[in-house]
Short mmCIF file of C-alpha atoms in Angstrom, two decimals:
data_model
loop_
_atom_site.label_atom_id
_atom_site.label_comp_id
_atom_site.label_asym_id
_atom_site.label_seq_id
_atom_site.Cartn_x
_atom_site.Cartn_y
_atom_site.Cartn_z
CA MET G 585 7.68 22.89 -6.56
CA ASP G 586 8.63 23.44 -2.90
CA LYS G 587 10.93 20.77 -1.42
CA ARG G 588 8.49 20.10 1.39
CA ILE G 589 5.67 19.64 -1.13
CA LEU G 590 7.77 17.08 -3.00
CA ALA G 591 8.51 15.37 0.31
CA LEU G 592 4.81 15.47 1.19
CA THR G 593 3.93 13.78 -2.08
CA ALA G 594 6.66 11.16 -1.59
CA MET G 595 5.34 10.36 1.87
CA GLY G 596 1.83 10.08 0.48
CA ILE G 597 2.95 7.50 -2.07
CA ILE G 598 4.83 5.54 0.62
CA PHE G 599 1.72 5.65 2.80
CA VAL G 600 -0.67 4.30 0.20
CA LEU G 601 1.63 1.46 -0.71
CA ILE G 602 1.94 0.20 2.86
CA PHE G 603 -1.26 1.34 4.55
CA SER G 604 -4.91 0.38 4.25
CA GLY G 605 -8.42 1.71 5.02
CA CYS G 606 -10.89 4.34 3.76
CA MET G 607 -13.49 6.90 4.81
CA GLY G 608 -17.09 7.00 3.60
CA GLU G 609 -20.24 4.88 3.49
CA GLN G 610 -20.24 1.60 1.57
CA LYS G 611 -23.26 0.15 -0.26
CA GLY G 612 -24.58 -3.00 1.35
CA VAL G 613 -23.20 -2.28 4.84
CA LEU G 614 -25.47 -3.61 7.56
CA PRO G 615 -26.99 -1.07 9.96
CA LYS G 616 -24.95 -0.70 13.15
CA GLU G 617 -27.66 -2.20 15.38
CA GLU G 618 -27.67 -5.41 13.29
CA VAL G 619 -23.93 -6.03 13.41
CA SER G 620 -23.58 -7.94 16.66
CA SER G 621 -26.62 -10.21 16.19
CA THR G 622 -25.93 -10.98 12.53
CA ILE G 623 -22.18 -11.47 12.58
CA GLY G 624 -21.64 -12.87 16.07
CA LEU G 625 -17.92 -12.01 16.33
CA THR G 626 -16.37 -8.93 17.85
CA ALA G 627 -14.02 -6.66 15.90
CA GLU G 628 -11.13 -7.87 18.08
CA GLN G 629 -11.91 -11.54 17.39
CA ILE G 630 -12.08 -10.92 13.63
CA ARG G 631 -8.82 -8.96 13.80
CA ASP G 632 -7.02 -11.73 15.68
CA LYS G 633 -8.29 -14.44 13.32
CA SER G 634 -7.19 -12.35 10.34
CA ILE G 635 -3.71 -11.82 11.78
CA GLU G 636 -3.39 -15.59 12.22
CA ALA G 637 -4.64 -16.27 8.67
CA MET G 638 -2.36 -13.67 7.07
CA ASP G 639 0.60 -15.25 8.85
CA ASN G 640 0.20 -18.30 6.60
CA VAL G 641 0.22 -16.37 3.30
CA HIS G 642 3.15 -17.07 0.95
CA SER G 643 1.85 -15.48 -2.27
CA TYR G 644 -0.89 -13.11 -3.48
CA ALA G 645 -1.93 -10.76 -6.27
CA PHE G 646 -3.28 -7.23 -6.00
CA ASP G 647 -4.96 -4.41 -7.91
CA MET G 648 -4.67 -0.82 -6.72
CA ASP G 649 -6.31 2.50 -7.49
CA ILE G 650 -4.89 5.66 -5.89
CA LYS G 651 -6.06 9.24 -6.25
CA MET G 652 -3.91 12.08 -4.91
CA SER G 653 -4.65 15.80 -5.06
CA ILE G 654 -2.53 18.68 -3.79
CA GLU G 655 -3.49 22.30 -3.42
CA GLU G 656 -0.59 24.33 -4.80
CA GLN G 657 -1.26 27.19 -7.22
CA GLY G 658 -4.65 25.63 -7.77
CA MET G 659 -5.62 21.99 -7.45
CA ARG G 660 -3.25 19.42 -8.93
CA SER G 661 -4.13 15.76 -9.11
CA MET G 662 -2.38 12.47 -9.78
CA ASP G 663 -3.93 9.05 -10.38
CA MET G 664 -2.09 5.76 -9.96
CA THR G 665 -3.50 2.44 -11.11
CA GLY G 666 -1.69 -0.84 -11.14
CA ASN G 667 -1.54 -4.53 -10.40
CA GLY G 668 1.02 -6.98 -9.20
CA ARG G 669 1.88 -10.50 -8.12
CA VAL G 670 3.98 -11.32 -5.08
CA ASP G 671 5.69 -14.62 -4.23
CA ILE G 672 6.97 -14.20 -0.68
CA LYS G 673 8.24 -17.77 -0.39
CA ASN G 674 10.48 -17.52 -3.46
CA LYS G 675 11.18 -13.78 -3.04
CA ARG G 676 9.79 -12.68 -6.40
CA MET G 677 7.50 -9.79 -7.29
CA HIS G 678 6.17 -8.24 -10.49
CA SER G 679 4.08 -5.07 -10.78
CA LYS G 680 2.85 -2.62 -13.41
CA ILE G 681 1.84 0.92 -12.52
CA ASP G 682 0.35 3.74 -14.61
CA VAL G 683 0.67 7.29 -13.28
CA GLY G 684 -1.58 9.96 -14.75
CA MET G 685 -0.80 13.64 -14.19
CA MET G 686 -1.42 16.87 -16.13
CA GLY G 687 -3.00 14.99 -19.04
CA MET G 688 -0.06 12.59 -19.39
CA THR G 689 0.32 8.92 -18.43
CA ILE G 690 3.62 7.35 -17.45
CA SER G 691 3.88 3.56 -17.22
CA THR G 692 6.46 1.62 -15.24
CA GLU G 693 7.11 -2.07 -14.72
CA THR G 694 9.02 -3.53 -11.79
CA TYR G 695 10.46 -6.91 -10.86
CA LEU G 696 11.98 -7.78 -7.51
CA ILE G 697 14.06 -10.96 -7.59
CA ASP G 698 15.57 -11.74 -4.18
CA ASN G 699 16.93 -8.30 -3.25
CA MET G 700 17.61 -7.04 -6.80
CA GLN G 701 15.06 -4.61 -8.22
CA TYR G 702 14.57 -4.21 -12.00
CA ILE G 703 12.59 -1.21 -13.24
CA MET G 704 11.46 -0.35 -16.77
CA LEU G 705 11.59 3.45 -17.03
CA PRO G 706 10.02 5.22 -20.04
CA THR G 707 13.13 7.28 -20.89
CA MET G 708 15.91 4.97 -19.67
CA GLY G 709 14.78 1.43 -20.42
CA TRP G 710 15.57 -1.30 -17.89
CA VAL G 711 17.64 -0.30 -14.87
CA LYS G 712 18.50 -2.30 -11.77
CA ASN G 713 19.11 -1.46 -8.15
CA GLU G 714 20.26 -3.67 -5.29
CA THR G 715 17.93 -3.22 -2.33
CA GLU G 716 18.43 -3.94 1.35
CA ALA G 717 18.90 -7.59 2.30
CA ASN G 718 15.74 -7.46 4.44
CA ILE G 719 13.58 -5.82 1.77
CA TRP G 720 11.05 -8.67 1.96
CA GLU G 721 10.43 -7.96 5.61
CA LYS G 722 9.91 -4.22 5.06
CA GLU G 723 8.11 -4.00 1.70
CA ASN G 724 5.58 -6.78 2.24
CA LEU G 725 1.93 -5.78 1.89
CA VAL G 726 0.75 -8.79 3.89
CA LYS G 727 3.17 -8.03 6.74
CA SER G 728 2.06 -4.39 6.73
CA GLN G 729 -1.57 -5.51 7.03
CA LYS G 730 -0.67 -7.65 10.05
CA ASP G 731 1.42 -4.94 11.72
CA LEU G 732 -1.39 -2.46 11.22
CA MET G 733 -4.09 -4.64 12.76
CA GLU G 734 -1.91 -5.69 15.68
CA GLY G 735 -1.20 -2.16 16.79
CA ILE G 736 -4.46 -0.24 16.31
CA GLU G 737 -7.91 -0.31 17.89
CA VAL G 738 -10.55 -1.74 15.57
CA LYS G 739 -14.30 -1.27 15.12
CA LEU G 740 -16.76 -3.60 13.40
CA LEU G 741 -19.00 -1.74 10.92
CA GLY G 742 -20.91 -4.58 9.30
CA SER G 743 -20.51 -6.85 6.29
CA GLU G 744 -20.44 -6.60 2.48
CA ASN G 745 -19.93 -8.87 -0.51
CA ILE G 746 -16.67 -8.11 -2.34
CA ASN G 747 -16.14 -9.83 -5.70
CA GLY G 748 -18.45 -12.66 -4.68
CA ILE G 749 -16.94 -13.12 -1.20
CA ASP G 750 -18.79 -12.24 2.00
CA CYS G 751 -16.59 -9.99 4.14
CA TYR G 752 -16.56 -8.33 7.54
CA ILE G 753 -15.79 -4.59 7.49
CA ILE G 754 -13.29 -3.39 10.07
CA GLU G 755 -12.56 0.30 10.66
CA MET G 756 -9.34 1.72 12.16
CA LYS G 757 -8.50 5.32 13.04
CA PRO G 758 -4.83 5.45 14.03
CA ASN G 759 -3.49 8.58 15.71
CA LYS G 760 -0.27 10.32 14.67
CA GLU G 761 1.83 8.43 17.20
CA GLU G 762 0.60 5.04 15.91
CA ILE G 763 1.27 6.02 12.28
CA LEU G 764 4.79 7.16 13.09
CA GLN G 765 5.48 4.07 15.19
CA LEU G 766 4.48 1.78 12.34
CA PHE G 767 5.87 3.61 9.29
CA GLY G 768 7.59 6.79 10.48
CA GLN G 769 11.10 5.56 9.70
CA GLN G 770 10.19 4.65 6.11
CA MET G 771 8.55 8.05 5.60
CA GLU G 772 11.55 9.78 7.16
CA ASP G 773 14.05 7.90 4.98
CA THR G 774 12.02 8.67 1.84
CA SER G 775 11.33 12.35 2.47
CA GLY G 776 14.43 13.49 4.35
CA ILE G 777 12.14 15.14 6.92
CA SER G 778 12.22 14.26 10.62
CA SER G 779 9.48 12.18 12.26
CA ALA G 780 8.50 15.19 14.37
CA GLU G 781 7.89 17.29 11.23
CA ILE G 782 6.01 14.43 9.58
CA GLY G 783 3.76 14.19 12.63
CA GLU G 784 2.94 17.89 12.31
CA MET G 785 1.92 17.39 8.66
CA ILE G 786 -0.58 14.57 9.30
CA ARG G 787 -4.10 15.92 9.68
CA SER G 788 -6.32 12.83 9.49
CA THR G 789 -6.16 9.13 8.63
CA GLU G 790 -9.05 6.69 8.30
CA LEU G 791 -8.69 3.05 7.33
CA LYS G 792 -10.95 0.10 6.53
CA GLU G 793 -10.37 -3.59 5.87
CA TRP G 794 -12.72 -6.08 4.20
CA ILE G 795 -11.96 -9.49 5.74
CA ALA G 796 -13.33 -12.71 4.20
CA LYS G 797 -15.75 -14.51 6.52
CA ASP G 798 -14.63 -17.98 5.41
CA THR G 799 -10.83 -17.57 5.45
CA PHE G 800 -10.31 -14.31 7.43
CA LEU G 801 -7.91 -13.10 4.71
CA VAL G 802 -7.96 -9.39 3.82
CA ARG G 803 -9.77 -8.94 0.51
CA ARG G 804 -9.88 -5.16 0.26
CA SER G 805 -8.08 -2.27 1.95
CA MET G 806 -9.09 1.36 1.65
CA ALA G 807 -7.50 4.52 2.98
CA ASP G 808 -8.28 8.20 3.24
CA MET G 809 -5.45 10.45 4.44
CA GLN G 810 -4.86 14.19 4.61
CA MET G 811 -1.48 15.89 5.11
CA GLU G 812 -0.67 19.59 5.19
CA THR G 813 2.40 21.85 5.09
CA LYS G 814 2.73 25.60 4.56
CA GLY G 815 -1.00 25.89 3.99
CA LYS G 816 -0.98 23.30 1.18
CA THR G 817 -2.97 20.10 1.58
CA LEU G 818 -2.37 16.62 0.15
CA ASN G 819 -5.45 14.38 -0.05
CA ILE G 820 -5.07 10.65 -0.70
CA GLU G 821 -7.73 8.07 -1.50
CA MET G 822 -6.61 4.50 -2.07
CA THR G 823 -8.19 1.11 -2.75
CA ILE G 824 -6.26 -2.17 -2.89
CA ASP G 825 -7.94 -5.49 -3.72
CA ILE G 826 -5.95 -8.58 -2.69
CA TYR G 827 -6.66 -12.01 -4.19
CA ASP G 828 -5.15 -15.30 -5.48
CA TYR G 829 -3.74 -16.08 -2.06
CA ASN G 830 -1.16 -18.89 -1.96
CA LYS G 831 -1.36 -19.59 -5.69
CA ASP G 832 1.64 -20.30 -7.93
CA MET G 833 2.69 -16.93 -9.40
CA ASN G 834 5.29 -18.11 -11.98
CA ILE G 835 7.21 -14.82 -11.91
CA GLU G 836 10.18 -14.84 -14.31
CA LEU G 837 12.45 -11.94 -15.21
CA PRO G 838 12.15 -11.15 -18.98
CA GLU G 839 15.26 -11.53 -21.13
CA GLU G 840 15.51 -7.80 -21.88
CA ALA G 841 15.58 -6.98 -18.16
CA LYS G 842 18.57 -9.27 -17.57
CA ASN G 843 20.76 -6.70 -19.36
CA ALA G 844 19.55 -3.83 -17.18
CA GLN G 845 22.04 -1.07 -16.40
CA ASP G 846 22.91 -0.21 -12.82
CA ILE G 847 20.77 2.78 -11.89
CA GLU G 848 23.72 4.60 -10.27
CA ASP G 849 25.69 4.37 -13.52
CA VAL G 850 22.70 5.65 -15.48
CA MET G 851 22.22 8.59 -13.14
CA LYS G 852 25.91 9.53 -13.35
CA SER G 853 25.77 9.56 -17.14
CA GLU G 854 22.74 11.88 -17.01
CA ILE G 855 24.59 14.50 -14.95
#
């Protein structure tokens, strides 16, 4: 596979893990003309209240469903499903992700304790990797939600009930400059491609947030993104449900992971 295609896929994965929103009609959405009279708040007011509410979050859980397809020698697709729990206050995270591609499924499990990452890899067992000291500031879904809403124009679409909770629906359509300003450095570090080249690859991005009417916490994020290079297109559709805000997560590293090998040592032995 072409290096730029690999980079494109890597950037897509980075995007879906830190971005939110989606394109397409949703069942139960109120007609546009009913929005202002029924809801009574503007998109900007809902956004600002949500930013304030998310600032007080110290733990949460999430489920995600990601579909990626790339046109290279025919259509190739990859599905990612997973769930996780995050304790920001105590700097602990646990997630499980299943990746399906070409009729195969690969499962991984990850813990992040302070700034040490432990990963269960199918062929290597438990490995560990020391991350940056400020990893909790950069890889925080809640912080990403806040940064996104603070920097991008929003539009109120209506309301919908999500898992028994009445929510406002907010739409965002960031341009290339806004995407690169928010997450360009992370994409650049991951792919090895300059921000200018990344900007040329981005074709479209549409985002939506479902924000609880009672607490103004984000309950669902959806995204639809399209990137292109050398005539090959990467399509991404992502849904993340966020719940169990500020609950005790009780995240403990399993005994078998405590003996994890350093990932650099493992990679050297594989060469």
